[in-house]
Short mmCIF file of N, CA and C in Angstrom, two decimals:
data_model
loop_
_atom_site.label_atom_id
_atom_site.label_comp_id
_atom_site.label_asym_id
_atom_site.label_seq_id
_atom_site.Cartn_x
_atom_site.Cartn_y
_atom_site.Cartn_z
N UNK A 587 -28.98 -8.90 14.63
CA UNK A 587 -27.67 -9.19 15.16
C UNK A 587 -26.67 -9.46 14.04
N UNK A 588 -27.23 -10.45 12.85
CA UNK A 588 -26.67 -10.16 11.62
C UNK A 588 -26.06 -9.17 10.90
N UNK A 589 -26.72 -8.44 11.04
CA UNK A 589 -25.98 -6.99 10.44
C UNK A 589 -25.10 -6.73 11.48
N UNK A 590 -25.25 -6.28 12.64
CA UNK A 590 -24.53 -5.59 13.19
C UNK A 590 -22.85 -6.53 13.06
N UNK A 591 -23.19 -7.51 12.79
CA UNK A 591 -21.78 -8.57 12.95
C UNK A 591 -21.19 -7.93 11.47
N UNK A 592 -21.65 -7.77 10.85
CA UNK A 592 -21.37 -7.65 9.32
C UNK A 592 -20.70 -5.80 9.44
N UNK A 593 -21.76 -5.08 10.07
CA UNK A 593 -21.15 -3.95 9.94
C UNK A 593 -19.66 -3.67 10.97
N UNK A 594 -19.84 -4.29 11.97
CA UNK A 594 -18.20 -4.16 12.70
C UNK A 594 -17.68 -4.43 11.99
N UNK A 595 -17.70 -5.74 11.37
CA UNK A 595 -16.56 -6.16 10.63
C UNK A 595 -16.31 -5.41 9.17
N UNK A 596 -16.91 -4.30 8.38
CA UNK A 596 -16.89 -4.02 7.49
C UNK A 596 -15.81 -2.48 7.72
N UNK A 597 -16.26 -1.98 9.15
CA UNK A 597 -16.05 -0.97 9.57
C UNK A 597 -14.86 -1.08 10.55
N UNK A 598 -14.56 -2.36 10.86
CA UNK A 598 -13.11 -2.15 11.45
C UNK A 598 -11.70 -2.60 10.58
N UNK A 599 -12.66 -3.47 9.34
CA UNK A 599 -11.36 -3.36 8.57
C UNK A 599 -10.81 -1.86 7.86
N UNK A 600 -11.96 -1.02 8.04
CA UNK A 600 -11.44 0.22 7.04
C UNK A 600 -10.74 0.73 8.49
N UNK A 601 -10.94 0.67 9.77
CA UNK A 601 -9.73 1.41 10.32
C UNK A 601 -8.41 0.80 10.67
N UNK A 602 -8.29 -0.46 9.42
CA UNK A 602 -7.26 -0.96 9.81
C UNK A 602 -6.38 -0.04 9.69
N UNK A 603 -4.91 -0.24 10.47
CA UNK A 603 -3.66 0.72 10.52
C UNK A 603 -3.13 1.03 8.91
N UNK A 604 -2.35 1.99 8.66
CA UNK A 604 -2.17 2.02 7.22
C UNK A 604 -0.85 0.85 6.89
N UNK A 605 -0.87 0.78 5.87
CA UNK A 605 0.04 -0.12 5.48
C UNK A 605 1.55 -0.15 5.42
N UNK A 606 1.94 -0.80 5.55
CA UNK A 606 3.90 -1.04 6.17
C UNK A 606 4.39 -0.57 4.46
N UNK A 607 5.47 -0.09 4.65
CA UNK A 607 5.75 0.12 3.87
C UNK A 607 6.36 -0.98 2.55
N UNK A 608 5.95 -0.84 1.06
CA UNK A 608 6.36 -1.96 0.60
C UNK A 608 7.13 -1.35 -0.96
N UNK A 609 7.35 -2.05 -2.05
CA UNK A 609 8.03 -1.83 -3.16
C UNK A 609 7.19 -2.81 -4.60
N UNK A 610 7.11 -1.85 -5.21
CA UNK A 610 6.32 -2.84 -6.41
C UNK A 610 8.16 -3.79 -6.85
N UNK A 611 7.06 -5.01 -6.68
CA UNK A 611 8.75 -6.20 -7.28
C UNK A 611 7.94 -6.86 -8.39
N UNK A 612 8.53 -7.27 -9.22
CA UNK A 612 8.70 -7.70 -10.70
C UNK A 612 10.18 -8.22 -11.22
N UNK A 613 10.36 -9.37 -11.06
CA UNK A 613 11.24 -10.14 -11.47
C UNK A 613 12.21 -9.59 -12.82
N UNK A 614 13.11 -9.00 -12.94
CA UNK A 614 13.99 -8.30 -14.22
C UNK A 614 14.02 -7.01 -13.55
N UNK A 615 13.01 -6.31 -13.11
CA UNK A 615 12.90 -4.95 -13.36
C UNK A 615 14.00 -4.46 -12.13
N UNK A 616 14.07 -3.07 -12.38
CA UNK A 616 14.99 -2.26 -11.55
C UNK A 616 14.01 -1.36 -11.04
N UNK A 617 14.75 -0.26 -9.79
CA UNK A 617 14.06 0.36 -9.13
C UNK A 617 14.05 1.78 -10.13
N UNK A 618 14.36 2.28 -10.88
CA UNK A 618 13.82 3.13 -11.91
C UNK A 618 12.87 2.51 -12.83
N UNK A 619 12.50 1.35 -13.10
CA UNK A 619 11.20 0.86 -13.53
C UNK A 619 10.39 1.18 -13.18
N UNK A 620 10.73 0.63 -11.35
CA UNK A 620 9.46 0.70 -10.67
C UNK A 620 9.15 2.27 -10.60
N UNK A 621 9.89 2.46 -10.18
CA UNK A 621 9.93 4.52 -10.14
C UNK A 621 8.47 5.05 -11.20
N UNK A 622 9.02 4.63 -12.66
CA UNK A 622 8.34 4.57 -13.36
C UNK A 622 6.96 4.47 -13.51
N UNK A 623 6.78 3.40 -13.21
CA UNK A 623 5.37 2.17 -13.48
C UNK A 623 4.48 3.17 -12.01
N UNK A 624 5.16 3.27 -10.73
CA UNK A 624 4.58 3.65 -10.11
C UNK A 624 3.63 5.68 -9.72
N UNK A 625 4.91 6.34 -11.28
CA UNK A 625 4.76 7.69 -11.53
C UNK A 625 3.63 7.33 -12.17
N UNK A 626 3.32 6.51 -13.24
CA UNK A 626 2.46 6.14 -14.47
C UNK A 626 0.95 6.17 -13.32
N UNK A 627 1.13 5.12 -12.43
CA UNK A 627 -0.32 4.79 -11.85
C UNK A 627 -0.80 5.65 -10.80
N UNK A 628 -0.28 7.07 -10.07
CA UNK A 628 -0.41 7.58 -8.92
C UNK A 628 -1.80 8.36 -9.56
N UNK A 629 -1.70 8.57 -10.45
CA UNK A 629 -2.62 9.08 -10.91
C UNK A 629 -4.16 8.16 -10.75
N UNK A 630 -4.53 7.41 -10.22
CA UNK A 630 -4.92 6.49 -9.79
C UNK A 630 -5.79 6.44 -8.25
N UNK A 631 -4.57 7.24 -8.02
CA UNK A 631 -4.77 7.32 -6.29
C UNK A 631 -5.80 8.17 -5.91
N UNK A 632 -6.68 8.96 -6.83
CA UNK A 632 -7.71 9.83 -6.17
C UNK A 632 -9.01 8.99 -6.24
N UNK A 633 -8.86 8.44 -7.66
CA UNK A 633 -10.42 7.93 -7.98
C UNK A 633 -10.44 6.83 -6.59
N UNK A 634 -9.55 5.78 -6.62
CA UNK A 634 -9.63 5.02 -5.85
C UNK A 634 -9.94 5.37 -3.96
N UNK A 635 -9.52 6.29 -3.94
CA UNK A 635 -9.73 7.08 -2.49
C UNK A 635 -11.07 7.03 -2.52
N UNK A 636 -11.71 7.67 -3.33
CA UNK A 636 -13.22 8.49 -3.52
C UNK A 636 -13.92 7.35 -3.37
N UNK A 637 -13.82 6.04 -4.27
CA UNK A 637 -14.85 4.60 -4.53
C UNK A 637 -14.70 4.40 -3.42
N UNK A 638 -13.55 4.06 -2.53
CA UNK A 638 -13.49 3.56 -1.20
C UNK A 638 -14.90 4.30 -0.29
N UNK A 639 -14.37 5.34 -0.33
CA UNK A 639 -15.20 6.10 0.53
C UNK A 639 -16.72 6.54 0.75
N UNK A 640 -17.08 6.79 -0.90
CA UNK A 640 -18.49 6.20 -1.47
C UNK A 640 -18.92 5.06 -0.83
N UNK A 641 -18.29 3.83 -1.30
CA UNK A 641 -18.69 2.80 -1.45
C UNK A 641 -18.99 2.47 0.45
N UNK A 642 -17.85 2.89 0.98
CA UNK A 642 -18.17 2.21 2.93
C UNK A 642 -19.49 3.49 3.50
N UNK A 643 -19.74 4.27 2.74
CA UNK A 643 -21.01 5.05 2.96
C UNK A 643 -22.23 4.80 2.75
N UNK A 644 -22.16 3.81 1.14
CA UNK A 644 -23.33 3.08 0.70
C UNK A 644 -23.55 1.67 1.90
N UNK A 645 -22.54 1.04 1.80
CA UNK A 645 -22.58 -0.18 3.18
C UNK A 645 -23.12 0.51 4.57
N UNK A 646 -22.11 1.55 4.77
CA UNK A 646 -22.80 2.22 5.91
C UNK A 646 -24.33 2.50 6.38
N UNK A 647 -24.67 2.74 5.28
CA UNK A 647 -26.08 3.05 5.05
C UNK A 647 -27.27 1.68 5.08
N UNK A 648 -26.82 0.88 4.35
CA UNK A 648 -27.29 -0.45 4.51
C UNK A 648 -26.75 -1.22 5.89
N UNK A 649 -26.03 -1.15 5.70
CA UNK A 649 -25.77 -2.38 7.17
C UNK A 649 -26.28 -1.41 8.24
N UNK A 650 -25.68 -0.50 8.61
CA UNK A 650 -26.01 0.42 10.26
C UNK A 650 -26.86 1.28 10.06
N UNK A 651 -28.00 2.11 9.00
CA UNK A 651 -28.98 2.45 9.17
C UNK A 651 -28.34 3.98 8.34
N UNK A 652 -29.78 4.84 8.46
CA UNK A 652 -29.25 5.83 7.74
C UNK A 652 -28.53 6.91 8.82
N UNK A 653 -28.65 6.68 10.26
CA UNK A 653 -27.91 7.15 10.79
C UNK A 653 -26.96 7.17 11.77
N UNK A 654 -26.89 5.87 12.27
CA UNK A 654 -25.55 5.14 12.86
C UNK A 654 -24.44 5.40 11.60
N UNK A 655 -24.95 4.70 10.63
CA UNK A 655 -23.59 3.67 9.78
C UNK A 655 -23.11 5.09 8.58
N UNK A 656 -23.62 6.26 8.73
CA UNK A 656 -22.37 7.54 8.34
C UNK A 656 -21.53 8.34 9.16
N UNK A 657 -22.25 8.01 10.29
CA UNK A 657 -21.30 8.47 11.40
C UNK A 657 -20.19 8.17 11.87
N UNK A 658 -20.39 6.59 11.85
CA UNK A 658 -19.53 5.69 11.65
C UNK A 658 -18.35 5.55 10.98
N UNK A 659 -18.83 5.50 9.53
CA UNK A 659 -17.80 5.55 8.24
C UNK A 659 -17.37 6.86 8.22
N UNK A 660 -17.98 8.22 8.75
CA UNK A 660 -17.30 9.82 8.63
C UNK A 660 -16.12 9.75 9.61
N UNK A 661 -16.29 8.73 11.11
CA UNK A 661 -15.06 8.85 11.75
C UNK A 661 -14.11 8.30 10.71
N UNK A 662 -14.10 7.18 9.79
CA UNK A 662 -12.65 6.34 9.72
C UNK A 662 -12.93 6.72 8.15
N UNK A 663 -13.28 8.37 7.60
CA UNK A 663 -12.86 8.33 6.39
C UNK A 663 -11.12 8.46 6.17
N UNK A 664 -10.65 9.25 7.01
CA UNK A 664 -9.39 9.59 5.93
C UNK A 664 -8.24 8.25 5.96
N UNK A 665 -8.77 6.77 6.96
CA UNK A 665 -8.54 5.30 7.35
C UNK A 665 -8.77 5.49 5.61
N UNK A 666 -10.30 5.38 5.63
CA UNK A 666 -10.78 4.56 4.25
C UNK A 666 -10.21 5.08 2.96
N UNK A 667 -9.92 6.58 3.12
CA UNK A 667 -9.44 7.08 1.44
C UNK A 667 -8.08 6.89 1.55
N UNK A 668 -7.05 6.60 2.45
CA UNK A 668 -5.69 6.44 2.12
C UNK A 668 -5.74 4.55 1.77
N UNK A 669 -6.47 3.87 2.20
CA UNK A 669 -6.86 2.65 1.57
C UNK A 669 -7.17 2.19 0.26
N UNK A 670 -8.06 3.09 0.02
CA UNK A 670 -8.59 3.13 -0.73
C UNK A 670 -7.71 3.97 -2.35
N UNK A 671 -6.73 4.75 -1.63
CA UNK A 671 -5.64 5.22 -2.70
C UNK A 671 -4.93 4.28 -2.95
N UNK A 672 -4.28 3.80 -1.44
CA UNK A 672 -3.04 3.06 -2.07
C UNK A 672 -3.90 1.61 -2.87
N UNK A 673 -4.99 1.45 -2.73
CA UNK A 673 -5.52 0.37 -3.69
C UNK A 673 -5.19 0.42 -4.72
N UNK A 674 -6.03 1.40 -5.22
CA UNK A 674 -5.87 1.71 -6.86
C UNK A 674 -4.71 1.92 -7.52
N UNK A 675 -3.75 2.49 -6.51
CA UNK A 675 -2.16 2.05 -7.12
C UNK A 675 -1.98 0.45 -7.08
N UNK A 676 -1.84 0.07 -6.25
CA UNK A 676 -1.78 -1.46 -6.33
C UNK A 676 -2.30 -2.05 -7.60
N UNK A 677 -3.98 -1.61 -7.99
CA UNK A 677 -4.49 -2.52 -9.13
C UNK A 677 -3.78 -2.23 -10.26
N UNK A 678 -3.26 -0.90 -10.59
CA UNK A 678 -2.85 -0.29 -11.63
C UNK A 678 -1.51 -0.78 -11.83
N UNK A 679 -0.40 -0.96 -10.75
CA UNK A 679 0.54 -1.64 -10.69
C UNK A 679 0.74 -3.27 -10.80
N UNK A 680 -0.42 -3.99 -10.37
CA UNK A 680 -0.37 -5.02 -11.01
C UNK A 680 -0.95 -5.46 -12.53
N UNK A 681 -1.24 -4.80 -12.85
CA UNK A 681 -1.95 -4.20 -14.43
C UNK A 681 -0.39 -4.26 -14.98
N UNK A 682 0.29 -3.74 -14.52
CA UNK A 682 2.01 -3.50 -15.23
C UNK A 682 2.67 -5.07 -14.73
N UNK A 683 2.37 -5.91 -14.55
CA UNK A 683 3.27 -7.18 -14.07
C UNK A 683 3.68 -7.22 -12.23
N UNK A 684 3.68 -6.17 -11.68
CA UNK A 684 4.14 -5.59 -10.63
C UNK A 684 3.24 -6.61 -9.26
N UNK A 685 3.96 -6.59 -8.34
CA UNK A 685 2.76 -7.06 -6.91
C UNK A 685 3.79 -6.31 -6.15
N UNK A 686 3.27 -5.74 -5.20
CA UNK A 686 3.25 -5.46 -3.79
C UNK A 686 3.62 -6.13 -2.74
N UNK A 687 5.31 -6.25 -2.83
CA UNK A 687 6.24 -6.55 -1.63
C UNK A 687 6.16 -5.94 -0.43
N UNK A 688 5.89 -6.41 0.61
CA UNK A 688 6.12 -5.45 2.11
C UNK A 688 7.20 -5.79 2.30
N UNK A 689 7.77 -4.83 3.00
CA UNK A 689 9.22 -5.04 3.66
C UNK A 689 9.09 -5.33 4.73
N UNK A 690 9.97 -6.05 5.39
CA UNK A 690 10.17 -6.86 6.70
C UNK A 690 10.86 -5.36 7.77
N UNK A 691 10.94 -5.63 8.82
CA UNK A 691 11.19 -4.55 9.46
C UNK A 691 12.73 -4.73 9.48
N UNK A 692 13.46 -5.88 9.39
CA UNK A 692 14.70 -5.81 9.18
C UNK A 692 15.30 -5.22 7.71
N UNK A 693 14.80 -5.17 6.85
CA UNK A 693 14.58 -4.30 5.21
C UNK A 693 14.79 -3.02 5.60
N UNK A 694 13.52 -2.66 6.36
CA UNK A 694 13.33 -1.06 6.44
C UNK A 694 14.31 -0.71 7.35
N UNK A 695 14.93 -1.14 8.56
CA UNK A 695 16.51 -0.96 8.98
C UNK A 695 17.12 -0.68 8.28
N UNK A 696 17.86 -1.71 7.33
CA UNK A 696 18.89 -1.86 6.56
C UNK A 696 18.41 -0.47 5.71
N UNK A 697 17.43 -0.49 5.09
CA UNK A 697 17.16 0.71 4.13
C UNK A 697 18.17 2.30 4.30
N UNK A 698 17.22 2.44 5.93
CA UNK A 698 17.34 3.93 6.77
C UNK A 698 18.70 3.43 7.31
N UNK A 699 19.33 2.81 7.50
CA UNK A 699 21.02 2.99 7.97
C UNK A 699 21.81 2.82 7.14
N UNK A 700 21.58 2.63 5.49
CA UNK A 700 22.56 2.37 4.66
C UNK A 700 22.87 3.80 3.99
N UNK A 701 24.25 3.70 3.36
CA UNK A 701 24.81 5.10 2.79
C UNK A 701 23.48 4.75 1.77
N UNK A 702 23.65 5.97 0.59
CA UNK A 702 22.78 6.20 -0.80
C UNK A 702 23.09 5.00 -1.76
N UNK A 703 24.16 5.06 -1.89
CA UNK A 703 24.64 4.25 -3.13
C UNK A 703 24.18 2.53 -2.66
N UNK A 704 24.42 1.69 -1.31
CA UNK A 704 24.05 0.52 -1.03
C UNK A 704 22.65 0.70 -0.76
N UNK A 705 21.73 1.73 -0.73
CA UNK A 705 20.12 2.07 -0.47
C UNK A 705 19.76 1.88 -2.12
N UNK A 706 20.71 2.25 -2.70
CA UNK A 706 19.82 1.97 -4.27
C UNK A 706 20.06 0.86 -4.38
N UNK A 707 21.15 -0.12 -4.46
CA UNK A 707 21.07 -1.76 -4.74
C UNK A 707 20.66 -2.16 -4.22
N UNK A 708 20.01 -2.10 -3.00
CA UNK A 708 19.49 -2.85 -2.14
C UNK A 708 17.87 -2.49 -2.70
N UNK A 709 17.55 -1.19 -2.55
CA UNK A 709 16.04 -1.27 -3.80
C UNK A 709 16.02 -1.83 -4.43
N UNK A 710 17.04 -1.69 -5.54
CA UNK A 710 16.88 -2.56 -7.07
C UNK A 710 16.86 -4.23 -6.76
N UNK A 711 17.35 -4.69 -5.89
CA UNK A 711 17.42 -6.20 -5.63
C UNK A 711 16.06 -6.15 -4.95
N UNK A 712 15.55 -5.80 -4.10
CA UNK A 712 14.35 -5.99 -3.71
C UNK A 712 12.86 -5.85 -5.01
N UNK A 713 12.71 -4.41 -6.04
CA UNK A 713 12.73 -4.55 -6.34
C UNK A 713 12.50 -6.05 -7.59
N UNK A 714 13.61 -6.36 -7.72
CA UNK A 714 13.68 -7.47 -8.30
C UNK A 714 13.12 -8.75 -8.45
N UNK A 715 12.67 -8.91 -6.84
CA UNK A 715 12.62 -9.86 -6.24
C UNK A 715 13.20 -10.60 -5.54
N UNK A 716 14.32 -10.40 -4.85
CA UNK A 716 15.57 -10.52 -3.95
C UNK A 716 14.87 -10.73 -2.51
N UNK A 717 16.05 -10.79 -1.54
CA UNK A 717 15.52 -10.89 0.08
C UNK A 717 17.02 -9.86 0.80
N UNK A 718 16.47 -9.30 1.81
CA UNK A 718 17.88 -9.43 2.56
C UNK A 718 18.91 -10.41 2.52
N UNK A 719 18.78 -11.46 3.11
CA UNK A 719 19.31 -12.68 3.27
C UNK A 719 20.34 -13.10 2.00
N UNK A 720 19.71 -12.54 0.72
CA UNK A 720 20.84 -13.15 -0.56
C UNK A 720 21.26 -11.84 -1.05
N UNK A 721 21.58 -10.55 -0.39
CA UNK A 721 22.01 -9.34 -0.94
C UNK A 721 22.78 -9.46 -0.64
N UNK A 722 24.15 -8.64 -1.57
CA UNK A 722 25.61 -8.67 -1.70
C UNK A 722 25.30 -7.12 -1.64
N UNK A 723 25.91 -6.56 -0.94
CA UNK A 723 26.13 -5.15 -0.67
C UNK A 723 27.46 -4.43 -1.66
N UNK A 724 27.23 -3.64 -2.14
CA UNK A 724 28.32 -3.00 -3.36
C UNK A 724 29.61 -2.93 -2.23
N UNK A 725 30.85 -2.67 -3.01
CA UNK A 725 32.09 -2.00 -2.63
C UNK A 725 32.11 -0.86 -2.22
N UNK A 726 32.22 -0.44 -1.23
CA UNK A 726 32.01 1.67 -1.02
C UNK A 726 33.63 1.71 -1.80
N UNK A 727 33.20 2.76 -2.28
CA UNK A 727 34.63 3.71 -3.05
C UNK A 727 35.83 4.56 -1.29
#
């Protein structure tokens, strides 16, 4: 019964939903930093897919048997390798000073209804480390 508690739970976090959208923030930096830092680490994003996916196959195998627990993990691979990508960006990005801001759903509003020019300050302040709440929105021309 042990295992089986262990393998739900191993196997429903990999189908957790994918992740909200967020912004590497680092206190100074701007959103061409991040641009940057985050071109630098995408490269990142395959190995990390692959370990994910390996790795909930090896568990698979141990916790649910050799043939429940791949069947299992084969439904919620492409769950586990987009997890498992955006991980390895994450580690690689915090390797650069960087963490992984989610945006609030009032953010991602403001984002998608703002002209271009208040969508980039409003990155770069987020970014930054900023909130909605203390953004000063530019002058439109």
């Amino acid at each position: 019964m042990k295992k089986f508690l262990v393998l739900a739970t191993v196997l429903l976090s990999a189908c957790s939903a994918a992740k909200k959208p967020a912004v590497p923030s680092q206190s100074g930096m701007n959103l061409a930093a991040a641009r940057q830092a985050y071109s630098s680490c995408v490269p990142n994003a395959p190995r990390g897919g692959q370990n994910a996916v390996v790795g909930s196959y090896v568990a698979g195998v141990v916790l649910g048997g050799v043939l429940i627990g791949p069947i299992i993990v084969a439904s919620n691979e492409r769950n586990i390798r987009y997890n498992g990508e955006a991980g390895g960006v994450d580690r690689c990005l915090r390797k650069q000073g960087y963490k992984r801001r989610v945006l609030t759903d009032a953010e991602i509003n403001t984002i998608n209804s703002s002209s271009p020019t208040t969508r980039r300050h409003l990155l770069d302040h987020l970014v930054a480390g900023g909130t909605l709440t203390n953004f000063t929105a530019p002058k439109e021309a």
